[in-house]
Coordinates of C-alpha atoms in Angstrom, one line a residue:
X19 CA 61.6 113.5 68.8
X20 CA 63.4 113.1 72.2
X21 CA 62.4 115.6 74.9
X22 CA 64.7 118.2 76.2
X23 CA 65.6 116.3 79.3
X24 CA 66.6 113.1 77.2
X25 CA 68.8 115.2 74.9
X26 CA 70.5 116.8 77.9
X27 CA 71.1 113.3 79.5
X28 CA 72.4 112.0 76.1
X29 CA 74.8 115.0 75.8
X30 CA 76.0 114.7 79.3
X31 CA 76.5 111.0 79.0
X32 CA 78.6 111.5 75.8
X33 CA 80.6 114.2 77.5
X34 CA 81.4 111.8 80.4
X35 CA 82.3 109.0 78.1
X36 CA 84.6 111.4 76.0
X37 CA 86.4 112.6 79.1
X38 CA 86.9 109.1 80.4
X39 CA 88.5 107.9 77.2
X40 CA 90.8 110.9 77.0
X41 CA 91.8 110.1 80.6
X42 CA 92.3 106.5 79.7
X43 CA 94.7 107.7 76.9
X44 CA 96.5 109.8 79.3
X45 CA 96.9 107.0 81.7
X46 CA 98.4 104.8 78.9
X47 CA 100.9 107.5 78.1
X48 CA 101.8 108.0 81.8
X49 CA 102.2 104.2 82.3
X50 CA 104.5 104.1 79.3
X51 CA 106.6 107.0 80.8
X52 CA 106.9 105.3 84.1
X53 CA 108.0 102.1 82.4
X54 CA 110.7 104.1 80.7
X55 CA 111.8 105.6 84.0
X56 CA 112.1 102.0 85.5
X57 CA 114.1 100.7 82.4
X58 CA 116.5 103.7 83.0
X59 CA 116.8 102.9 86.6
X60 CA 117.5 99.3 85.7
X61 CA 120.1 100.3 83.1
X62 CA 121.8 102.4 85.7
X63 CA 122.1 99.2 87.9
X64 CA 119.1 99.9 90.4
X65 CA 117.0 97.0 91.5
X66 CA 113.5 97.8 90.0
X67 CA 111.7 95.4 92.3
X68 CA 113.1 97.3 95.2
X69 CA 112.3 100.6 93.6
X70 CA 108.5 99.5 93.3
X71 CA 108.6 98.5 96.8
X72 CA 110.0 101.8 98.0
X73 CA 107.5 103.7 96.0
X74 CA 104.6 101.7 97.6
X75 CA 106.1 102.4 101.0
X76 CA 106.5 106.2 100.4
X77 CA 102.7 106.3 99.6
X78 CA 101.7 105.2 103.0
X79 CA 101.9 107.3 106.4
X80 CA 104.1 106.4 109.1
X81 CA 101.4 104.9 111.3
X82 CA 100.3 102.6 108.5
X83 CA 103.9 101.4 107.7
X84 CA 104.6 100.8 111.5
X85 CA 101.3 98.8 111.7
X86 CA 102.3 96.7 108.6
X87 CA 105.9 96.1 109.8
X88 CA 104.6 94.9 113.3
X89 CA 102.2 92.5 111.6
X90 CA 104.9 91.4 109.2
X91 CA 107.2 90.8 112.2
X92 CA 104.6 88.9 114.0
X93 CA 104.0 86.6 111.1
X94 CA 107.8 86.0 110.5
X95 CA 108.3 85.3 114.1
X96 CA 105.5 82.7 114.0
X97 CA 107.1 81.1 111.0
X98 CA 110.6 81.1 112.7
X99 CA 111.9 83.5 110.1
X100 CA 113.3 86.1 112.6
X101 CA 116.6 85.6 114.6
X102 CA 115.9 83.9 117.8
X103 CA 112.4 82.8 116.8
X104 CA 111.5 79.2 117.0
X105 CA 109.6 77.7 114.2
X106 CA 106.0 76.7 115.2
X107 CA 105.2 73.0 114.7

């Protein structure tokens, strides 16, 4: 017969697993809802690739966006992709 400590740990483990399983189901439902919204946006003529990028940008704070933009500009300049930049050999 398992001792009280083991029984408690088993019950706790079962509870945690069940909570995770419920949350995974909710996550699946939410992912489906998001997919539907993107489909609606596409049907209304919006570019979903740009919408996804916009959502990603909005998640970041101003400083993080500015830092990424500066690094992107630096890399693009190094590759000659910005106006007035010469391509490195």
